[in-house]
Structures are given as structure tokens and as C-alpha cells.
mmCIF file of C-alpha atoms and ligand atoms in Angstrom:
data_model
loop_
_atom_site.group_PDB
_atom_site.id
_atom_site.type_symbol
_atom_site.label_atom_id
_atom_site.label_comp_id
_atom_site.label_asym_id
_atom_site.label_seq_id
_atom_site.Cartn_x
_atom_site.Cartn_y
_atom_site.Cartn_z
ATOM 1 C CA UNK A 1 0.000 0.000 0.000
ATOM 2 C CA UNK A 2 2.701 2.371 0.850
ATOM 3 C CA UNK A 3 4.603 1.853 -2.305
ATOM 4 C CA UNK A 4 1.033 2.721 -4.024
ATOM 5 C CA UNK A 5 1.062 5.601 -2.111
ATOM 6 C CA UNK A 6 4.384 6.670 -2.760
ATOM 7 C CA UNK A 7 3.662 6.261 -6.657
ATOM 8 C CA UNK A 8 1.000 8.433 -6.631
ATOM 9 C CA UNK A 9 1.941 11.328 -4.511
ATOM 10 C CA UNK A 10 5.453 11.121 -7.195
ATOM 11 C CA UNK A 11 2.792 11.638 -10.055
ATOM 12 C CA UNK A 12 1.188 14.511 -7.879
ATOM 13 C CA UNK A 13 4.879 16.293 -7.388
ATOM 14 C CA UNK A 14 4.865 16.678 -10.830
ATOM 15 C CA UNK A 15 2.336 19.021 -11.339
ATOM 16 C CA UNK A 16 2.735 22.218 -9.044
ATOM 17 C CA UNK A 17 -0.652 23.192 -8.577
ATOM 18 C CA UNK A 18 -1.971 19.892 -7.123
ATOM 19 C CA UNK A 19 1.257 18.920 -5.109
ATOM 20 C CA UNK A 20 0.726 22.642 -3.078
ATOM 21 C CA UNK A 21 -2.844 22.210 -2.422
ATOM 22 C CA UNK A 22 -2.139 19.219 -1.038
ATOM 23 C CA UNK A 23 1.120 20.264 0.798
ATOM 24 C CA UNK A 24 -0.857 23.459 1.784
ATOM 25 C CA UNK A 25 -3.736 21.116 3.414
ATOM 26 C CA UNK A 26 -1.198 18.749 5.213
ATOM 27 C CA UNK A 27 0.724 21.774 6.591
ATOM 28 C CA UNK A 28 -1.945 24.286 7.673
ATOM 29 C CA UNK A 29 -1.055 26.756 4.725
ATOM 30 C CA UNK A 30 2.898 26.415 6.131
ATOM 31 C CA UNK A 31 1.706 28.251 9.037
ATOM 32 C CA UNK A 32 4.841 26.832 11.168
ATOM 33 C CA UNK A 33 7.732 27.640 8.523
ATOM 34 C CA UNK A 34 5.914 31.332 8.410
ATOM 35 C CA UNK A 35 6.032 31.925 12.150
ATOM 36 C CA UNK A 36 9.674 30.516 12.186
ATOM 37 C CA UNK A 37 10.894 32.982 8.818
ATOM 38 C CA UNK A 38 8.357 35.835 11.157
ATOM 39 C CA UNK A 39 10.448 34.769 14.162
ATOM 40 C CA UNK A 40 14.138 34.517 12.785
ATOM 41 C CA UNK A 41 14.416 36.889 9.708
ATOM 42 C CA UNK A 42 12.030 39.649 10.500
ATOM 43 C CA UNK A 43 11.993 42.710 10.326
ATOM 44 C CA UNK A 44 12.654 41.855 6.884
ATOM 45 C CA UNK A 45 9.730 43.220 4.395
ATOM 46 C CA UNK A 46 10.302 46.629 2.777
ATOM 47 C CA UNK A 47 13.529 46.659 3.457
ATOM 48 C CA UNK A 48 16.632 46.813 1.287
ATOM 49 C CA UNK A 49 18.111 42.998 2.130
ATOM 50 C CA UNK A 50 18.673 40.018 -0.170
ATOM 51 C CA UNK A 51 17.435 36.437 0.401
ATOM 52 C CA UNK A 52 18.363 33.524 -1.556
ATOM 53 C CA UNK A 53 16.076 30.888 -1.012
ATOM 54 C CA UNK A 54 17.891 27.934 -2.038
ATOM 55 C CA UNK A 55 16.182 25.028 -3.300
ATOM 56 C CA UNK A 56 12.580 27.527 -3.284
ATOM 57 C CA UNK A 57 10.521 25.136 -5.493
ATOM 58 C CA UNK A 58 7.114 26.674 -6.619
ATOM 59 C CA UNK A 59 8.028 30.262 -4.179
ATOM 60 C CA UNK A 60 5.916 28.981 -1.169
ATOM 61 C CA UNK A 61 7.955 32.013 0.581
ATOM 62 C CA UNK A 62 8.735 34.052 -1.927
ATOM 63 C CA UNK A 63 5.646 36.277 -0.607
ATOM 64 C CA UNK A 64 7.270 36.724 2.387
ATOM 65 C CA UNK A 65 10.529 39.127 1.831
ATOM 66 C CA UNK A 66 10.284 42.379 -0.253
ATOM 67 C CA UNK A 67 10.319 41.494 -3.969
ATOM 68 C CA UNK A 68 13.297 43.613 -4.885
ATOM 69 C CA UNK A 69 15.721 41.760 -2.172
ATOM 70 C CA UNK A 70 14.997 38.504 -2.965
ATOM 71 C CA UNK A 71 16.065 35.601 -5.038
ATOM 72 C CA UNK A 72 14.790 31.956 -5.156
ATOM 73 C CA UNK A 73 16.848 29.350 -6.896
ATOM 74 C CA UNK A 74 15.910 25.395 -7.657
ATOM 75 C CA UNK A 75 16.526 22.740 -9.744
ATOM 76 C CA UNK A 76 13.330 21.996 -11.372
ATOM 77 C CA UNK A 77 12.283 24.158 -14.648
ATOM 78 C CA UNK A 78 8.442 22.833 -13.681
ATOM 79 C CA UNK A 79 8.311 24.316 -10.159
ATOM 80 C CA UNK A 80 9.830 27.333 -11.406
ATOM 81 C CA UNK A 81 8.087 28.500 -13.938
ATOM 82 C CA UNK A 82 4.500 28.110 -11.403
ATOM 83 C CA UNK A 83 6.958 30.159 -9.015
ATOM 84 C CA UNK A 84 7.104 32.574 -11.618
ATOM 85 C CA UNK A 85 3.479 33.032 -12.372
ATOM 86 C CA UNK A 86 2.408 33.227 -9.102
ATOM 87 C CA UNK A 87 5.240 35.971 -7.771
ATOM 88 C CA UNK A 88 6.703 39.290 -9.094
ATOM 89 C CA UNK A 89 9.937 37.981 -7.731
ATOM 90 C CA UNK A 90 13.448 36.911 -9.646
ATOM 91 C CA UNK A 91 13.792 32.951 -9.691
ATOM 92 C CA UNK A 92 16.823 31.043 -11.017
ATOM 93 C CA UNK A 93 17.592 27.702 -12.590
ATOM 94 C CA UNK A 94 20.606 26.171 -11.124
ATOM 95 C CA UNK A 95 22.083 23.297 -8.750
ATOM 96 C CA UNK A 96 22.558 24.034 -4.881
ATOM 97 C CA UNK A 97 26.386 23.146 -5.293
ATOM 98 C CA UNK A 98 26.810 25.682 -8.490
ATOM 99 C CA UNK A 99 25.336 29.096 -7.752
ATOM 100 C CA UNK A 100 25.465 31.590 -10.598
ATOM 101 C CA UNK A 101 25.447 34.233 -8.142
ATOM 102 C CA UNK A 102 28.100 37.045 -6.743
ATOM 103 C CA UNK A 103 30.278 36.021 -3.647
ATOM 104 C CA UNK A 104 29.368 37.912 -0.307
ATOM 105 C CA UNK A 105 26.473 39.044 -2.089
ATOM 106 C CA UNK A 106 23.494 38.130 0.289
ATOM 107 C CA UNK A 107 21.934 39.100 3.416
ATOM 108 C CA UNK A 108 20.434 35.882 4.382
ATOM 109 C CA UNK A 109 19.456 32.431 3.822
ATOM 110 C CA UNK A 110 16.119 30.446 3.739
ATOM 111 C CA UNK A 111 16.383 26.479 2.950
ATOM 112 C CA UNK A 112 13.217 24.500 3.873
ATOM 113 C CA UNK A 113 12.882 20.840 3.111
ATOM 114 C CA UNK A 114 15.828 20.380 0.466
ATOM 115 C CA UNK A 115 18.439 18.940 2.654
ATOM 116 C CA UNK A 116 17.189 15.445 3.164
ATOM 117 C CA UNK A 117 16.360 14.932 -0.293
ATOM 118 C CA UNK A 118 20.633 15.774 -1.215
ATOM 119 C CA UNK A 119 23.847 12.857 -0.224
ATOM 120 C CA UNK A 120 25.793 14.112 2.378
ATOM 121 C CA UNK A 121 28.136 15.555 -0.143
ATOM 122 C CA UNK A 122 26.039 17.564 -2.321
ATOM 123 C CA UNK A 123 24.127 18.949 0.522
ATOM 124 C CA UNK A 124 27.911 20.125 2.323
ATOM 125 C CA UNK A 125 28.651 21.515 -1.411
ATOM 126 C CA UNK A 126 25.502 23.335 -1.222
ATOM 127 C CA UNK A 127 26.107 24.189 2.084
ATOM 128 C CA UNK A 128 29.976 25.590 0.977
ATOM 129 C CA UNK A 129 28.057 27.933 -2.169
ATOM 130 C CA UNK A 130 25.613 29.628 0.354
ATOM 131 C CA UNK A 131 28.327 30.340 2.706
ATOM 132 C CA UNK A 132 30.568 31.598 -0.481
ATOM 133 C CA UNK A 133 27.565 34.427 -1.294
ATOM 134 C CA UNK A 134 26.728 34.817 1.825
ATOM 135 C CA UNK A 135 28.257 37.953 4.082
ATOM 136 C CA UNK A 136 30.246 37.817 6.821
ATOM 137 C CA UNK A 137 27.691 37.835 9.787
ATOM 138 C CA UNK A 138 24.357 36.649 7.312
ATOM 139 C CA UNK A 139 21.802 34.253 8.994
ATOM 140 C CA UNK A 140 20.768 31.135 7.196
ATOM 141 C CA UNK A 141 16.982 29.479 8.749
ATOM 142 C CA UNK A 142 17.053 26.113 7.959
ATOM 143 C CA UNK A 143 13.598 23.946 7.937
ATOM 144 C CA UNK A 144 14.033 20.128 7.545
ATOM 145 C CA UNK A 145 11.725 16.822 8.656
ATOM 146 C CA UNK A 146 12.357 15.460 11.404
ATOM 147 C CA UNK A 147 10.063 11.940 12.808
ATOM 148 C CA UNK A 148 7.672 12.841 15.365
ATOM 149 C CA UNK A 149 8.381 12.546 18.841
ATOM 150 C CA UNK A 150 7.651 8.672 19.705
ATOM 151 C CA UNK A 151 3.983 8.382 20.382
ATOM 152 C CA UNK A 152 3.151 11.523 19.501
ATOM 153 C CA UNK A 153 0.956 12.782 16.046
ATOM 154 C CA UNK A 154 0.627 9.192 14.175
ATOM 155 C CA UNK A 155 -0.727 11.185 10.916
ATOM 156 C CA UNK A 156 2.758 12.864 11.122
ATOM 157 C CA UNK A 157 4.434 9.381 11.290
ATOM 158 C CA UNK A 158 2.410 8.638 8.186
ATOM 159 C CA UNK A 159 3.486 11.390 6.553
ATOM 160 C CA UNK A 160 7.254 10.724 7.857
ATOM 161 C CA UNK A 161 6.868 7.452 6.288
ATOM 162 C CA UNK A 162 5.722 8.844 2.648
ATOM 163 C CA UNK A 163 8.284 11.327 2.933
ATOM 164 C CA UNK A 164 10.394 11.155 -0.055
ATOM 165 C CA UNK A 165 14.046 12.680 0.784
ATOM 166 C CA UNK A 166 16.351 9.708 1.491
ATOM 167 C CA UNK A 167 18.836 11.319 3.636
ATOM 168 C CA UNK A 168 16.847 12.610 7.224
ATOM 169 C CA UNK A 169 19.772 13.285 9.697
ATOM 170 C CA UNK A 170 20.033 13.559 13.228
ATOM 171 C CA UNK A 171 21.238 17.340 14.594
ATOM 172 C CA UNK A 172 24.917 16.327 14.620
ATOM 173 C CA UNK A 173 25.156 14.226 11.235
ATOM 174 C CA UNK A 174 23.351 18.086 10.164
ATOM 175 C CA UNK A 175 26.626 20.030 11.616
ATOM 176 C CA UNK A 176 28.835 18.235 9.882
ATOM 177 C CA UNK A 177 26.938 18.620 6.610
ATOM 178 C CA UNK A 178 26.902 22.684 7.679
ATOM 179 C CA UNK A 179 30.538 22.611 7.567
ATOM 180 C CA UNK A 180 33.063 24.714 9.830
ATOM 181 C CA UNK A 181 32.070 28.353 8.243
ATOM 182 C CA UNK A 182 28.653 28.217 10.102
ATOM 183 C CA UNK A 183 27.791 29.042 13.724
ATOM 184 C CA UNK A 184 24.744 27.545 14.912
ATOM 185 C CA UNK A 185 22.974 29.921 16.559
ATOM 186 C CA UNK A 186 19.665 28.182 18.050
ATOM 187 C CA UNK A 187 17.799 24.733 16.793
ATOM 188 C CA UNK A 188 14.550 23.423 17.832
ATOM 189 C CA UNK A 189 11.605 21.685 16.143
ATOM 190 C CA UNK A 190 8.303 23.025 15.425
ATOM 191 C CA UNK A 191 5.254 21.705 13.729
ATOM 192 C CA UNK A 192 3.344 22.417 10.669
ATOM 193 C CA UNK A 193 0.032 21.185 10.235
ATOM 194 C CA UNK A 194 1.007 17.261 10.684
ATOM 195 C CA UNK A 195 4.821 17.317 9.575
ATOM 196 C CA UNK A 196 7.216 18.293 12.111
ATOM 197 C CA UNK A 197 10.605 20.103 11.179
ATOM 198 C CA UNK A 198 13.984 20.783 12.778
ATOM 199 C CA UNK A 199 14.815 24.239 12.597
ATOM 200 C CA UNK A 200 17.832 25.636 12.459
ATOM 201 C CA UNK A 201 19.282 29.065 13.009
ATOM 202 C CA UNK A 202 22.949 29.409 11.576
ATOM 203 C CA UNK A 203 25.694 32.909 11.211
ATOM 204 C CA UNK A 204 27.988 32.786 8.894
ATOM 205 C CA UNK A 205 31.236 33.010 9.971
ATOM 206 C CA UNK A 206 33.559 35.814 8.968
HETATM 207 C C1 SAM P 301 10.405 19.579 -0.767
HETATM 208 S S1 SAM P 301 10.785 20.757 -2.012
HETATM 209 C C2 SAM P 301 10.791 22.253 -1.027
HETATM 210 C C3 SAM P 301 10.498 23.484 -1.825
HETATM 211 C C4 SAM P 301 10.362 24.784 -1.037
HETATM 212 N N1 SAM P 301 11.567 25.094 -0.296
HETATM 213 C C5 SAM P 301 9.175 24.698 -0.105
HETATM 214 O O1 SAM P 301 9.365 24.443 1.098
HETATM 215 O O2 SAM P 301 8.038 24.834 -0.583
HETATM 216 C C6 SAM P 301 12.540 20.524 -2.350
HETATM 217 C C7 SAM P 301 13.022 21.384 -3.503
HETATM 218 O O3 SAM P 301 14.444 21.266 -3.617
HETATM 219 C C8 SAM P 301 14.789 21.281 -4.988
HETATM 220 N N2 SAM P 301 16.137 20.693 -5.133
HETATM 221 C C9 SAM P 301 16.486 19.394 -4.935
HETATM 222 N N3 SAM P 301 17.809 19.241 -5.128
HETATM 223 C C10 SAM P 301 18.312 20.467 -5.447
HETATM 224 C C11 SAM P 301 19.617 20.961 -5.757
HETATM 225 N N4 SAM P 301 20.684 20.159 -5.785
HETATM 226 N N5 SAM P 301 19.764 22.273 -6.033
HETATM 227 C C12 SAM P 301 18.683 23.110 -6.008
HETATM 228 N N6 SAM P 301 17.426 22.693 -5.722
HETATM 229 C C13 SAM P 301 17.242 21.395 -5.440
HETATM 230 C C14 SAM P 301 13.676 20.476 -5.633
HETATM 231 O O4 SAM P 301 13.564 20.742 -7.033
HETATM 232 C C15 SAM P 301 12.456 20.964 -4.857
HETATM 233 O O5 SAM P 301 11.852 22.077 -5.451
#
């Protein structure tokens, strides 16, 4: 049954409109990633900053820095282009681990739910290019799933199970994958509608 599943929610990631309603209905409209970019990068809107959201897929939170500071960046052509339509914003084809952008060029960070789906390599690579265009002193809010607490939200563990990044890591297999160039600053988990996330809050290091 879970393979079924599994098949059929791959089928629904391929077409943007249906995979967000139904990521929208499983995580309350993303209400927990929203408080946690509210909480960690705000005061942020109408000012003169610059985001890259690595890995942004169809803008989810694209809506939620000022359109002139911000940049979203992903592999897939598909969940760009429905980025696109749906935000006035600037969105980029490229790999995490080969950004076409400036060095030292950004204020901050955002990366939710792209880590466990890259090898430990290519997520430290990715990891390494963020810190490259990153500044001295920039803040990067990380968002990735975590299991439930044991015995706690079984629709979550459902969802845990269906999740389809291979590569969930514990909070020290994540440091390493940070690299040295990162402070972590805070890390907690939150929940979002029935998926529960890791957070965490990292400074670049000069
Ligand atoms: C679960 S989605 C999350 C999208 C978005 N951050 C959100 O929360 O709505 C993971 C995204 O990472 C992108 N991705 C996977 N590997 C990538 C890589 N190496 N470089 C850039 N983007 C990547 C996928 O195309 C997909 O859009």
C-alpha cells in the first residue's frame, strides 16, 4: 500500500498546482515555517536585504521578503516556472552546489525541506556555495523533517513514512553537513500542520 502511495503522490509532485494544495492542506497553509521565517528573519519586508532561497521550489515564501531583495533558486524548470506566475519575484535555474550568483552578495538564507532529499556531499557543497555568497555575519533558517516525537501525532508518522528525501539526519550528522564556516545559533523543532521540522538558526562566519 505504501509503495502505491508513494507512486501516486510522485505523479502529484509533478504538477505544481496539485502537489501545493495538497502540501498546503497537510501543513496548515505552512503556518509553522511562516512563524519561524516571522520569528528569525524579520523585520525583513520593505527593506533593502537580499534572500536567496535555495532550493525555493514553486516560491511557497517568496511572498514573504520584499520582492526587490529577494532571489529563489531550484533545480526543477516545472516548479519554477508556477513560481514565476504566481510571484513578481526573480527565480533562477541552477544546482545548490553551483550558484550563478556574486560572492558575499546576500543578506540571508532560507532552505526549507531540500536537505534530506541531497547525499551528504552535495548537501555540504551546497552548504559551501551559500556560505561563499553569503556575508560575513548573514543568517541562514534552515527547515528540515524530522520523525515525530515517539507516540506523539501518528498522521505525522504517516506522513514521515511517505516522505520522499532519502537522507533525514540527526542534529549532529546536520553540523557536519553545515561545515566549519557556520555558527549555529539556536535549533529546535516546530510543527506544521502534521509534519514536524527541525529548525535551524545558523551565522555565517567571517
Ligand atoms: C520539498 S521541495 C521544497 C520546496 C520549497 N523550499 C518549499 O518548502 O516549498 C525541495 C526542492 O528542492 C529542490 N532541489 C532538490 N535538489 C536540489 C539541488 N541540488 N539544487 C537546487 N534545488 C534542489 C527540488 O527541485 C524541490 O523544489
Amino acid at each position: 500500500v505504501q509503495a502505491l502511495i508513494q507512486q501516486a503522490l510522485d505523479r502529484v509532485s509533478t504538477t505544481p498546482t496539485l502537489w501545493n494544495s495538497l502540501r498546503r492542506l497537510v501543513e496548515a497553509g505552512f503556518h509553522g515555517e511562516r512563524l519561524a521565517i516571522a520569528r528569525e528573519l524579520r523585520p525583513w519586508s520593505g527593506d533593502q536585504r537580499r534572500i536567496l532561497d535555495l532550493g525555493c521550489g514553486t516560491g511557497e515564501f517568496a511572498g514573504e521578503f520584499a520582492a526587490d531583495g529577494y532571489v529563489g533558486i531550484d533545480l526543477s524548470l516545472t516548479y519554477l516556472r508556477d513560481a514565476a506566475v504566481r510571484h513578481q519575484r526573480s527565480f533562477l535555474a541552477a544546482g545548490g552546489d553551483a550558484l550563478p550568483l556574486r560572492g558575499e552578495s546576500f543578506d540571508a538564507a532560507l532552505i526549507v525541506g531540500v536537505l534530506h532529499h541531497l547525499p551528504d556531499q552535495l548537501a555540504a557543497a551546497a552548504m559551501a556555495e551559500v556560505r561563499r555568497v553569503l556575508k560575513p555575519g548573514a543568517s541562514v533558517l534552515i527547515m528540515e523533517d524530522i520523525p515525530p516525537p515517539a507516540g506523539e501525532n501518528p498522521a505525522g508518522h504517516l506522513m514521515h513514512a511517505l516522505d520522499r528525501g532519502g537522507f533525514i539526519r540527526s542534529e549532529q550528522q546536520y553540523r557536519a553537513v553545515f561545515g566549519d564556516g557556520f555558527q549555529l545559533v539556536r535549533s529546535y523543532p516546530i510543527r506544521s500542520g502534521i509534519c514536524d521540522y527541525a529548525v535551524y538558526l545558523l551565522r555565517r562566519l567571517p
